[in-house]
PDB file of C-alpha atoms and ligand atoms in Angstrom:
ATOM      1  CA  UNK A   1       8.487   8.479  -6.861  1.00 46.00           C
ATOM      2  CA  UNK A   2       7.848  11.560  -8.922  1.00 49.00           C
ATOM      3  CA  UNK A   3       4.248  13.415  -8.438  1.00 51.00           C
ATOM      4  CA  UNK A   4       1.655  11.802  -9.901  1.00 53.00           C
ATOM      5  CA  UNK A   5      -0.396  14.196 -12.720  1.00 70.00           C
ATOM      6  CA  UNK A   6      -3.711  13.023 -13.784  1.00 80.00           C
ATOM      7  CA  UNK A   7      -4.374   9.288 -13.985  1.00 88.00           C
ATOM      8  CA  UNK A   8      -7.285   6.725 -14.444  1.00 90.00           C
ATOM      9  CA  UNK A   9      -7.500   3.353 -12.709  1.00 94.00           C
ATOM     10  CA  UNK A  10     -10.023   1.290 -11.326  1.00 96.00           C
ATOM     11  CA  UNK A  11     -10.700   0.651  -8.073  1.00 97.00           C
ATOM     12  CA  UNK A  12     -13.264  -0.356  -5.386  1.00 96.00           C
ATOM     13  CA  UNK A  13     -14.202   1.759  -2.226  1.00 94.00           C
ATOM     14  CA  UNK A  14     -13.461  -0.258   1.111  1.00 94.00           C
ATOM     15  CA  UNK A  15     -13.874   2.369   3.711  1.00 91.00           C
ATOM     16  CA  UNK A  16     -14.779   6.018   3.691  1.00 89.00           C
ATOM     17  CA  UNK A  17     -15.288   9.421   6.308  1.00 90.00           C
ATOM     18  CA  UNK A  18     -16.377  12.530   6.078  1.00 90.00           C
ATOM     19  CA  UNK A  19     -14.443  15.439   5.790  1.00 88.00           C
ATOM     20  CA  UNK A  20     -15.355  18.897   6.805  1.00 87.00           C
ATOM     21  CA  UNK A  21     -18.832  20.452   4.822  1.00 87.00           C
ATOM     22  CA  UNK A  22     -19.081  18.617   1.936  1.00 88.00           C
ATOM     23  CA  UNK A  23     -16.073  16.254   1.296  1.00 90.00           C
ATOM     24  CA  UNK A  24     -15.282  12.468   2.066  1.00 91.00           C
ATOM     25  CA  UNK A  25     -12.180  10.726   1.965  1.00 94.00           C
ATOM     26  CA  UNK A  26     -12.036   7.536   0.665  1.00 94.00           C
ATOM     27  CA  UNK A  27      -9.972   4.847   0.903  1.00 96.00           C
ATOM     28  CA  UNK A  28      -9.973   2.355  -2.519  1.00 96.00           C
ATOM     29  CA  UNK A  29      -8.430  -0.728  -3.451  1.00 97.00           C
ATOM     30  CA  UNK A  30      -6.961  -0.799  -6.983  1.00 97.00           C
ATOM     31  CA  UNK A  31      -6.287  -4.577  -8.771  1.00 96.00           C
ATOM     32  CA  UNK A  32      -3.435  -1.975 -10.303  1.00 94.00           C
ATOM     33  CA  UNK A  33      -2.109  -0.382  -7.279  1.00 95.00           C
ATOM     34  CA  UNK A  34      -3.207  -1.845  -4.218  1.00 96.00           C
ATOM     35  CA  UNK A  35      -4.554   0.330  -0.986  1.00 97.00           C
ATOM     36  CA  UNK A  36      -4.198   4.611  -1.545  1.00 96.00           C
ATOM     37  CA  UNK A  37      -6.419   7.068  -0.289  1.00 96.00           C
ATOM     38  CA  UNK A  38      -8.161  10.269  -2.236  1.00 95.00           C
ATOM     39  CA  UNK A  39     -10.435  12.660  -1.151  1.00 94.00           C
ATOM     40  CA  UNK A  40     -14.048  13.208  -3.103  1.00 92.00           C
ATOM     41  CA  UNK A  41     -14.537  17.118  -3.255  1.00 90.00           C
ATOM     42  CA  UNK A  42     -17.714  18.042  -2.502  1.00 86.00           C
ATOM     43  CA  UNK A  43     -19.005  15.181  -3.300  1.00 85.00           C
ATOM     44  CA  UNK A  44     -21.768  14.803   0.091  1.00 85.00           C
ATOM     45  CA  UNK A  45     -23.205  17.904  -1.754  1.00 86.00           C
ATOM     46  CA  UNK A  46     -26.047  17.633  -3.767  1.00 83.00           C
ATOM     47  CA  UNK A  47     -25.178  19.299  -6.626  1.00 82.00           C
ATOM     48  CA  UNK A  48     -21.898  17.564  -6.971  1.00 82.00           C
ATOM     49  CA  UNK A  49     -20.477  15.800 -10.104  1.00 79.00           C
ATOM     50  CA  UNK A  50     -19.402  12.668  -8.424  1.00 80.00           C
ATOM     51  CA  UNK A  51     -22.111  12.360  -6.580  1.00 70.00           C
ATOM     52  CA  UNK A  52     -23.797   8.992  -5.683  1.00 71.00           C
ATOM     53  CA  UNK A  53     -21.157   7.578  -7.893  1.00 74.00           C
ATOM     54  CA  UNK A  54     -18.770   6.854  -5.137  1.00 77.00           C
ATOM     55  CA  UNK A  55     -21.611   5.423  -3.283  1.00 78.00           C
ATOM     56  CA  UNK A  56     -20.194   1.689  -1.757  1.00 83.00           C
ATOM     57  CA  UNK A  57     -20.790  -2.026  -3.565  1.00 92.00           C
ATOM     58  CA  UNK A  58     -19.383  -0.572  -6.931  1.00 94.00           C
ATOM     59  CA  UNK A  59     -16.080  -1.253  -8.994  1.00 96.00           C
ATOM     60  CA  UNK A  60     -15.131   2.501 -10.346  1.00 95.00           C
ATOM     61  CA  UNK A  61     -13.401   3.777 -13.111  1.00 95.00           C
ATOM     62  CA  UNK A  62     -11.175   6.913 -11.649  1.00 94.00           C
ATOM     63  CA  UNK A  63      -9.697   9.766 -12.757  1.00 95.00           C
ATOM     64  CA  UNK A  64      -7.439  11.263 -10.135  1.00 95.00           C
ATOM     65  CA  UNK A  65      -5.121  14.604  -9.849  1.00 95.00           C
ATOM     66  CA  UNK A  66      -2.119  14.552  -7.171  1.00 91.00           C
ATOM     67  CA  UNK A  67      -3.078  16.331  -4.369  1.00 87.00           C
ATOM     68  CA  UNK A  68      -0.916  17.366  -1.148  1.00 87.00           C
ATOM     69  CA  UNK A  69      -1.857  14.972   0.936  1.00 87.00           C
ATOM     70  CA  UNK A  70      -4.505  12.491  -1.102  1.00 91.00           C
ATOM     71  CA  UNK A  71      -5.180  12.304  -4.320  1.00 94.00           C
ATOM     72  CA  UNK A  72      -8.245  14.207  -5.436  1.00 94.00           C
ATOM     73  CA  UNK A  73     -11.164  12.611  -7.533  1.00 94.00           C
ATOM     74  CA  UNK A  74     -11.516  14.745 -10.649  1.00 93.00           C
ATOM     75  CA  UNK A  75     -14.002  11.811 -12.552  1.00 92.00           C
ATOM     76  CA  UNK A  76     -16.247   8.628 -11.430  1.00 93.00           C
ATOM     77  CA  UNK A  77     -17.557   6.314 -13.816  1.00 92.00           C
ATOM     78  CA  UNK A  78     -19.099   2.933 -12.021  1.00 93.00           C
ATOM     79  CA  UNK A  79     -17.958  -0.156 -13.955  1.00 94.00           C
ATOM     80  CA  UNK A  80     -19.721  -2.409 -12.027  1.00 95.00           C
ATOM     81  CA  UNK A  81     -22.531  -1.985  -9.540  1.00 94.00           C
ATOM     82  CA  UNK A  82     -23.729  -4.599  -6.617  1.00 95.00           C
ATOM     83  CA  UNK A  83     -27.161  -2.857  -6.308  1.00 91.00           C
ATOM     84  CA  UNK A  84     -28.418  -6.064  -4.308  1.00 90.00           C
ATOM     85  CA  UNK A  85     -26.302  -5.535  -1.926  1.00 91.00           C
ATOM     86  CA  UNK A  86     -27.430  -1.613  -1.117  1.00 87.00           C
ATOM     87  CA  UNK A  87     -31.335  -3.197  -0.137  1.00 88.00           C
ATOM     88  CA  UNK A  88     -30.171  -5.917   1.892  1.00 92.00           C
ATOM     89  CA  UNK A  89     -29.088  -5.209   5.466  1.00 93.00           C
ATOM     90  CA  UNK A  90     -27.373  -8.367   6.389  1.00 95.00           C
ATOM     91  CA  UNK A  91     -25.825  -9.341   3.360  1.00 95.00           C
ATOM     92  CA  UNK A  92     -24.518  -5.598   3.188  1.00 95.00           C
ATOM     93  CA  UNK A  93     -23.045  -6.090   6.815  1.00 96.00           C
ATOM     94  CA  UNK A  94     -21.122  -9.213   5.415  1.00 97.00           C
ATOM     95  CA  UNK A  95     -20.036  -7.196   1.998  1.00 96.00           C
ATOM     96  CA  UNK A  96     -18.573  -4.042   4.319  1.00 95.00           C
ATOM     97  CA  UNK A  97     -17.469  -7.376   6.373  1.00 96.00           C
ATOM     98  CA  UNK A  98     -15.237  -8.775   3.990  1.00 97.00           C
ATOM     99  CA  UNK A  99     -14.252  -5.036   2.071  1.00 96.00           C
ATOM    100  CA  UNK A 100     -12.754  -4.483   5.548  1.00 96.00           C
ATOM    101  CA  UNK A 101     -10.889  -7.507   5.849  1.00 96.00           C
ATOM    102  CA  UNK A 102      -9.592  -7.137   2.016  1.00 96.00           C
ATOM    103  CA  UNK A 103      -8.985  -3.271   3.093  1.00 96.00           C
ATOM    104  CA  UNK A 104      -6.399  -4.283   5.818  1.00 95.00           C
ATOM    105  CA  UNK A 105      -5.036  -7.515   4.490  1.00 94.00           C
ATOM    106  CA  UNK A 106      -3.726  -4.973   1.128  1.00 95.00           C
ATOM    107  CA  UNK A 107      -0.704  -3.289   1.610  1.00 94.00           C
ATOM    108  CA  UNK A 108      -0.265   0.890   0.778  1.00 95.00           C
ATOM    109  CA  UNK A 109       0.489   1.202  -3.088  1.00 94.00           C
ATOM    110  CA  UNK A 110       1.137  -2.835  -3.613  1.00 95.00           C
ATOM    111  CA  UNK A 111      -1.319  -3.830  -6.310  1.00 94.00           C
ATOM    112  CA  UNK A 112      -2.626  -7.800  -4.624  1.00 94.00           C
ATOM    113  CA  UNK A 113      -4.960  -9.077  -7.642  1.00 94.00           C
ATOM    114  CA  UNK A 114      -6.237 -12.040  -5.831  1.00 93.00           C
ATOM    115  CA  UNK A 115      -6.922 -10.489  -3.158  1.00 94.00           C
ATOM    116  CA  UNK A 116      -9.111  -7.729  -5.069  1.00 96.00           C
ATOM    117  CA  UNK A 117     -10.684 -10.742  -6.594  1.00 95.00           C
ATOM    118  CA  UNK A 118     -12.089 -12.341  -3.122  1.00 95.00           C
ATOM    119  CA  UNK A 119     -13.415  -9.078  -2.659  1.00 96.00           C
ATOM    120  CA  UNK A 120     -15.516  -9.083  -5.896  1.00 97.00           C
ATOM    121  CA  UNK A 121     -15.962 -12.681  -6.200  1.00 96.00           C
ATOM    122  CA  UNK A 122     -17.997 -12.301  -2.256  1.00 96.00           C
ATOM    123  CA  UNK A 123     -19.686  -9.453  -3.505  1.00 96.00           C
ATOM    124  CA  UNK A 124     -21.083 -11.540  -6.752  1.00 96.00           C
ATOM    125  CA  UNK A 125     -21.954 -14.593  -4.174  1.00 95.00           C
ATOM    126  CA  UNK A 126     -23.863 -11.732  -1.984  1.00 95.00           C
ATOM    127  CA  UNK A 127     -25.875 -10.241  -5.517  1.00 94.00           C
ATOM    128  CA  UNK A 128     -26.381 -13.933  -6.365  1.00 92.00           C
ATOM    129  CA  UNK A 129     -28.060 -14.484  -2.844  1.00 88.00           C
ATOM    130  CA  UNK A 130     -25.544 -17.042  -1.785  1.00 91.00           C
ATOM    131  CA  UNK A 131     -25.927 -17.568   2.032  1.00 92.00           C
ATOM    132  CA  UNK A 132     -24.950 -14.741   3.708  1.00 94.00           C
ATOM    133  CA  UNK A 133     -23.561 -16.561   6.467  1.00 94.00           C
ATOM    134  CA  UNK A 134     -21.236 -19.033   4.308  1.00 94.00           C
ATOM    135  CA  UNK A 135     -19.776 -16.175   2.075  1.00 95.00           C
ATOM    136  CA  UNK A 136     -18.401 -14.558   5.184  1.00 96.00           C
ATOM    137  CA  UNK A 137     -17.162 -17.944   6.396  1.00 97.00           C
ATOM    138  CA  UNK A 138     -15.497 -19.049   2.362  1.00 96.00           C
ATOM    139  CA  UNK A 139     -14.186 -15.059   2.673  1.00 97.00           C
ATOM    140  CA  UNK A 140     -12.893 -15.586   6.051  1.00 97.00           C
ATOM    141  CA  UNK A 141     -10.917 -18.520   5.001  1.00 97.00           C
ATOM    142  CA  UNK A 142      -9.774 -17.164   1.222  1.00 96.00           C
ATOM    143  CA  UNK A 143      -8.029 -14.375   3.133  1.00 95.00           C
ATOM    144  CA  UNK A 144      -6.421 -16.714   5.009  1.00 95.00           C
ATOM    145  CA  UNK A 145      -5.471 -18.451   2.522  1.00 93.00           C
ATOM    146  CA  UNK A 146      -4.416 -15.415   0.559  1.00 91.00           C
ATOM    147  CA  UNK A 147      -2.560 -14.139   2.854  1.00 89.00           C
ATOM    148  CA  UNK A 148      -0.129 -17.440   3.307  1.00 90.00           C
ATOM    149  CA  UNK A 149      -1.596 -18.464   6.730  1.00 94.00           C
ATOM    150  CA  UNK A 150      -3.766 -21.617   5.251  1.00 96.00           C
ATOM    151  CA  UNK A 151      -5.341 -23.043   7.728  1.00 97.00           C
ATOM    152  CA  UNK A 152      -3.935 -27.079   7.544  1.00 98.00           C
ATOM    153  CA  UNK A 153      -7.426 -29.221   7.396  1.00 98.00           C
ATOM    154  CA  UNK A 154      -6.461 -32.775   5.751  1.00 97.00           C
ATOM    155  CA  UNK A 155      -3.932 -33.890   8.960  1.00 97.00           C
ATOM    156  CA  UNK A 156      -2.723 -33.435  11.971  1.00 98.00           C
ATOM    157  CA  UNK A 157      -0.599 -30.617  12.304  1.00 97.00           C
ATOM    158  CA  UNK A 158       1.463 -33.370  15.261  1.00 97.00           C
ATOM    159  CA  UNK A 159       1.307 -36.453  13.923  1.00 97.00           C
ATOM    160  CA  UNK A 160       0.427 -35.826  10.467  1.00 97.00           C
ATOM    161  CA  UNK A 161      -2.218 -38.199  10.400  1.00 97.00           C
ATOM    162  CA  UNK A 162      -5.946 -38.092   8.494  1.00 97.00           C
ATOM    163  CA  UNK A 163      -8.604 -37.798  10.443  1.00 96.00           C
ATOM    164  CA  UNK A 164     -11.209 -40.837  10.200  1.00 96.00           C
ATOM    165  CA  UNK A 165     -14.815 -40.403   9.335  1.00 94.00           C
ATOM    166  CA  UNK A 166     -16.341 -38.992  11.848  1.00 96.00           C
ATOM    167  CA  UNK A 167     -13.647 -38.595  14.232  1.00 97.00           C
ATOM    168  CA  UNK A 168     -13.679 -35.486  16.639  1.00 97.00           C
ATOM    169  CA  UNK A 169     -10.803 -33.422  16.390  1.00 97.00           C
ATOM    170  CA  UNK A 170      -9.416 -29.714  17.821  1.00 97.00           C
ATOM    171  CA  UNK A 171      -8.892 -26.739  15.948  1.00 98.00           C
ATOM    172  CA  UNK A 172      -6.087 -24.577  16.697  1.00 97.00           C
ATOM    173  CA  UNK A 173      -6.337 -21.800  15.645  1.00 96.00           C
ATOM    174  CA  UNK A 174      -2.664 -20.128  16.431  1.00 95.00           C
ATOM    175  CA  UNK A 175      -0.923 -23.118  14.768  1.00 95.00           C
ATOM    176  CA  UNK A 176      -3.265 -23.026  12.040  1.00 96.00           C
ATOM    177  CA  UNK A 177      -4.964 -26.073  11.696  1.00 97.00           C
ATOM    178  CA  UNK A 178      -6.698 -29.060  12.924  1.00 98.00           C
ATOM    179  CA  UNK A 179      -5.075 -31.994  15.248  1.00 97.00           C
ATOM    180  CA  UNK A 180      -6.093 -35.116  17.300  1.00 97.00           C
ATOM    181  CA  UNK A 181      -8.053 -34.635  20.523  1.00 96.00           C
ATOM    182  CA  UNK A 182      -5.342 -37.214  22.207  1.00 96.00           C
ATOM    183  CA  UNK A 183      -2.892 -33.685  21.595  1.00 96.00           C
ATOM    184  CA  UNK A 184      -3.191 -30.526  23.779  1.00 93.00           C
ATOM    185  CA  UNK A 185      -3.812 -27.601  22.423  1.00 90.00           C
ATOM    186  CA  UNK A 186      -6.821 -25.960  20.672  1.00 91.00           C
ATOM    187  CA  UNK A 187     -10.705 -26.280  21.125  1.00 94.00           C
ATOM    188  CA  UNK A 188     -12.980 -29.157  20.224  1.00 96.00           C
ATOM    189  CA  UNK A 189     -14.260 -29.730  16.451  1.00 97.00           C
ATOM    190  CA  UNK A 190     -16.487 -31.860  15.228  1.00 98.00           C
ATOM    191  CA  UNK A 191     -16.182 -33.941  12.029  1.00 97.00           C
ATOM    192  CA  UNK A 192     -19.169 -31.810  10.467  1.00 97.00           C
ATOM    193  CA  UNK A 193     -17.431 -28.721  11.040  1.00 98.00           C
ATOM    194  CA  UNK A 194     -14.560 -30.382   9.623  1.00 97.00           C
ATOM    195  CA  UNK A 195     -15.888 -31.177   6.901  1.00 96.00           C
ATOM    196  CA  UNK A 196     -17.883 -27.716   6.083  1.00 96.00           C
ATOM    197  CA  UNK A 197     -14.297 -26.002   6.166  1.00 97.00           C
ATOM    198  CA  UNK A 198     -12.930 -28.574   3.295  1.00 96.00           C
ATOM    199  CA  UNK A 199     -15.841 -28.021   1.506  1.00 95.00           C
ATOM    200  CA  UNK A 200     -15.954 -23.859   1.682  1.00 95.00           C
ATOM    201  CA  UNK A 201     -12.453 -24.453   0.624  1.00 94.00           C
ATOM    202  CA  UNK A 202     -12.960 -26.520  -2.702  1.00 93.00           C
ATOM    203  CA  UNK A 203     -16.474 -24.913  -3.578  1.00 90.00           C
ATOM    204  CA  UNK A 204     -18.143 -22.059  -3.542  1.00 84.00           C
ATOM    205  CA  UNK A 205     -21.137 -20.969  -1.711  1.00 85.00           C
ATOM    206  CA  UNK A 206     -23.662 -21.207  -4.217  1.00 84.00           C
ATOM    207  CA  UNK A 207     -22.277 -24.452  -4.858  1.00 86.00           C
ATOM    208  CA  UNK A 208     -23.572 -25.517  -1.329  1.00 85.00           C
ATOM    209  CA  UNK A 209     -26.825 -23.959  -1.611  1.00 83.00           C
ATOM    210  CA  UNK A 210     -28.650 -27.119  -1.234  1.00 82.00           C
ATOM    211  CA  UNK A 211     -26.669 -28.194   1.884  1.00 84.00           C
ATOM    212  CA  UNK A 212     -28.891 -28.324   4.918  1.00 88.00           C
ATOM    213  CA  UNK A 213     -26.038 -27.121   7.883  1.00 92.00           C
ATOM    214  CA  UNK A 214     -26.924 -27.553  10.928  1.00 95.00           C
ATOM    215  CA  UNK A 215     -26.611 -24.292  12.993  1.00 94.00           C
ATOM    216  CA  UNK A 216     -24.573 -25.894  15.503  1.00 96.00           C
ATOM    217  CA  UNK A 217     -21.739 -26.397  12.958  1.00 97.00           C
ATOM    218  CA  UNK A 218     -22.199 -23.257  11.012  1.00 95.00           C
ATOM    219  CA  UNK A 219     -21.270 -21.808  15.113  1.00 95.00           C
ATOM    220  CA  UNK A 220     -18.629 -24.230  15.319  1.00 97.00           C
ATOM    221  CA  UNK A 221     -16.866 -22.693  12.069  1.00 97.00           C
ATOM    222  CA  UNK A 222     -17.976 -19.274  12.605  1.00 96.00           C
ATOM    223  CA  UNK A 223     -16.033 -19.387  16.313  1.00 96.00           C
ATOM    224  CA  UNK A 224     -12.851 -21.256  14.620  1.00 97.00           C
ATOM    225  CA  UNK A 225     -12.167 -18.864  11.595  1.00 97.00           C
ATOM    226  CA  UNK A 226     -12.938 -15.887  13.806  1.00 96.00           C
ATOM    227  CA  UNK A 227     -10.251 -17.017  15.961  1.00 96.00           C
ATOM    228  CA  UNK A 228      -8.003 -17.198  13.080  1.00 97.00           C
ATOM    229  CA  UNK A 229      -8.981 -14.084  11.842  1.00 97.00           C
ATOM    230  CA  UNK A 230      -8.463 -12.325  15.026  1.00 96.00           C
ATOM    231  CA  UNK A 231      -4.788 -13.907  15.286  1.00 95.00           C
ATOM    232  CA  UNK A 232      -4.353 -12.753  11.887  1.00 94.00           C
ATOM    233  CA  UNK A 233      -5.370  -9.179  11.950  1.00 93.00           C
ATOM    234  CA  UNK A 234      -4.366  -8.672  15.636  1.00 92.00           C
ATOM    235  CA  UNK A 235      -8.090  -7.341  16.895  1.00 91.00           C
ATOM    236  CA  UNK A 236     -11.960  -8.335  15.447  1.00 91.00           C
ATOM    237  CA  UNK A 237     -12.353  -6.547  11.869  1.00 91.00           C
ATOM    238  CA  UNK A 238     -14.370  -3.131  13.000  1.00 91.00           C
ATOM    239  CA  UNK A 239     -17.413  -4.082  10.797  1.00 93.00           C
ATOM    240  CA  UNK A 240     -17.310  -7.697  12.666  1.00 94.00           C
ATOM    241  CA  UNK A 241     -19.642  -5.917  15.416  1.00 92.00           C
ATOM    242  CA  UNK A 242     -21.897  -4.773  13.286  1.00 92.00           C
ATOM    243  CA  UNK A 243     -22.597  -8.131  11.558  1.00 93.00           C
ATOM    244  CA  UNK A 244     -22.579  -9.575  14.994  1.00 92.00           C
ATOM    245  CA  UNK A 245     -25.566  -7.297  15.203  1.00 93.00           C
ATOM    246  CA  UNK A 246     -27.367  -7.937  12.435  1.00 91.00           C
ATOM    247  CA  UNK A 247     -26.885 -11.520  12.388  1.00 85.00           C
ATOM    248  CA  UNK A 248     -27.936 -12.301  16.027  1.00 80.00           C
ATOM    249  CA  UNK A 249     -30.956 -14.583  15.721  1.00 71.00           C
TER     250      UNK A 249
HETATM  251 ZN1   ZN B 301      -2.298 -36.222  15.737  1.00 67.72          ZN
END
């Protein structure tokens, strides 16, 4: 690829660290050109240009110069800005959450628009005050979705067969999916949980608002996507501790 002069894209911020005095590099996702990295001159200073607007929860408008290693930020403009999620603790430990786990699902330079768009679509459901709890869950499962590992809910991944009403099955969650307890393999899931995952599936949070779920079987689905998660990315997201954290009742 030849160098790169000025461009302007848009982009989120996923991750970010300081860098020497003043400076922070960034890492952004871009609907236009997937995962890159640039570094934000000066930008922890208080004078500084770009100042609070690379600040997280905000879709940006960029310009960017080719640098040696990064690009450099030469211009911010926020498009968009999740302020909601800035005042809320937990439901910004669920939108770093799920920026993570868009962060490492994107590939370097490979633009992946619907993965970008689980990212801002959990971020709306976390403005909207959607559950925090059932956004990470619905983004936990979009990724997996996204990212071609579906988890298979509506049979048995043996036997093919649809589970009854009310019939206690086991999740699996390196073969990706659910099968009869008379089968080994996987841990036990009950019809509620079951039914939770269809339903994060076809709707969306704020769709279930109303739902009363039982703790027991928000666990239940919280333990079997994390597993899935986990098999997916190798390891627990980083941020996963820190909504552990936060989330511990
Ligand atoms: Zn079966």
């Amino acid at each position: 690829m030849t160098a790169r002069r000025t461009t302007s894209l848009t982009a989120v911020v996923t991750s970010r660290f300081r860098l020497g005095e003043a400076d922070r590099v960034l890492t952004l996702v871009s609907p236009d050109r997937g995962k890159f990295k640039a570094i934000a001159k000066g930008v922890r200073k208080p004078t500084s240009r770009l100042g609070g607007g690379v600040e997280p929860f905000a879709e940006l408008s960029l310009g960017l110069a080719a640098g040696r290693t990064f690009d450099v930020v030469t211009q911010v403009r926020p498009l968009r800005v999740w302020l909601g999620l800035r005042s809320r603790l937990q439901s910004a430990a669920v939108a770093w959450y799920v920026a993570e786990l868009v962060e490492r699902a994107t590939s370097e330079e490979q633009p992946d628009p619907a993965l970008y768009a689980v990212l801002l679509r959990a971020w709306d459901l976390l403005e909207s005050e959607a559950p925090d709890m059932l956004v990470a869950r619905w983004a936990e499962l979009a990724l997996l979705d996204a990212a071609g590992e579906a988890p298979q809910l509506d049979a048995c991944l043996d036997c093919a067969r649809p589970p009854l009403e009310g019939e206690t099955l086991r999740w699996d969650a390196e073969a990706g999916g659910i099968r009869c307890v008379a089968h080994p393999g996987g841990d036990e899931l009950s019809s509620s949980a079951l039914r939770l995952l269809r339903a994060l599936r076809r709707y969306a949070p704020e769709e279930m608002v109303a739902l009363r779920i039982p703790a027991a079987v928000m666990q239940e689905i919280n333990r079997a996507l994390r597993d899935s998660i986990r098999l997916l990315y190798g390891s627990d997201p980083r941020s996963r501790s820190f909504l552990d954290e936060v989330t511990r009742p």
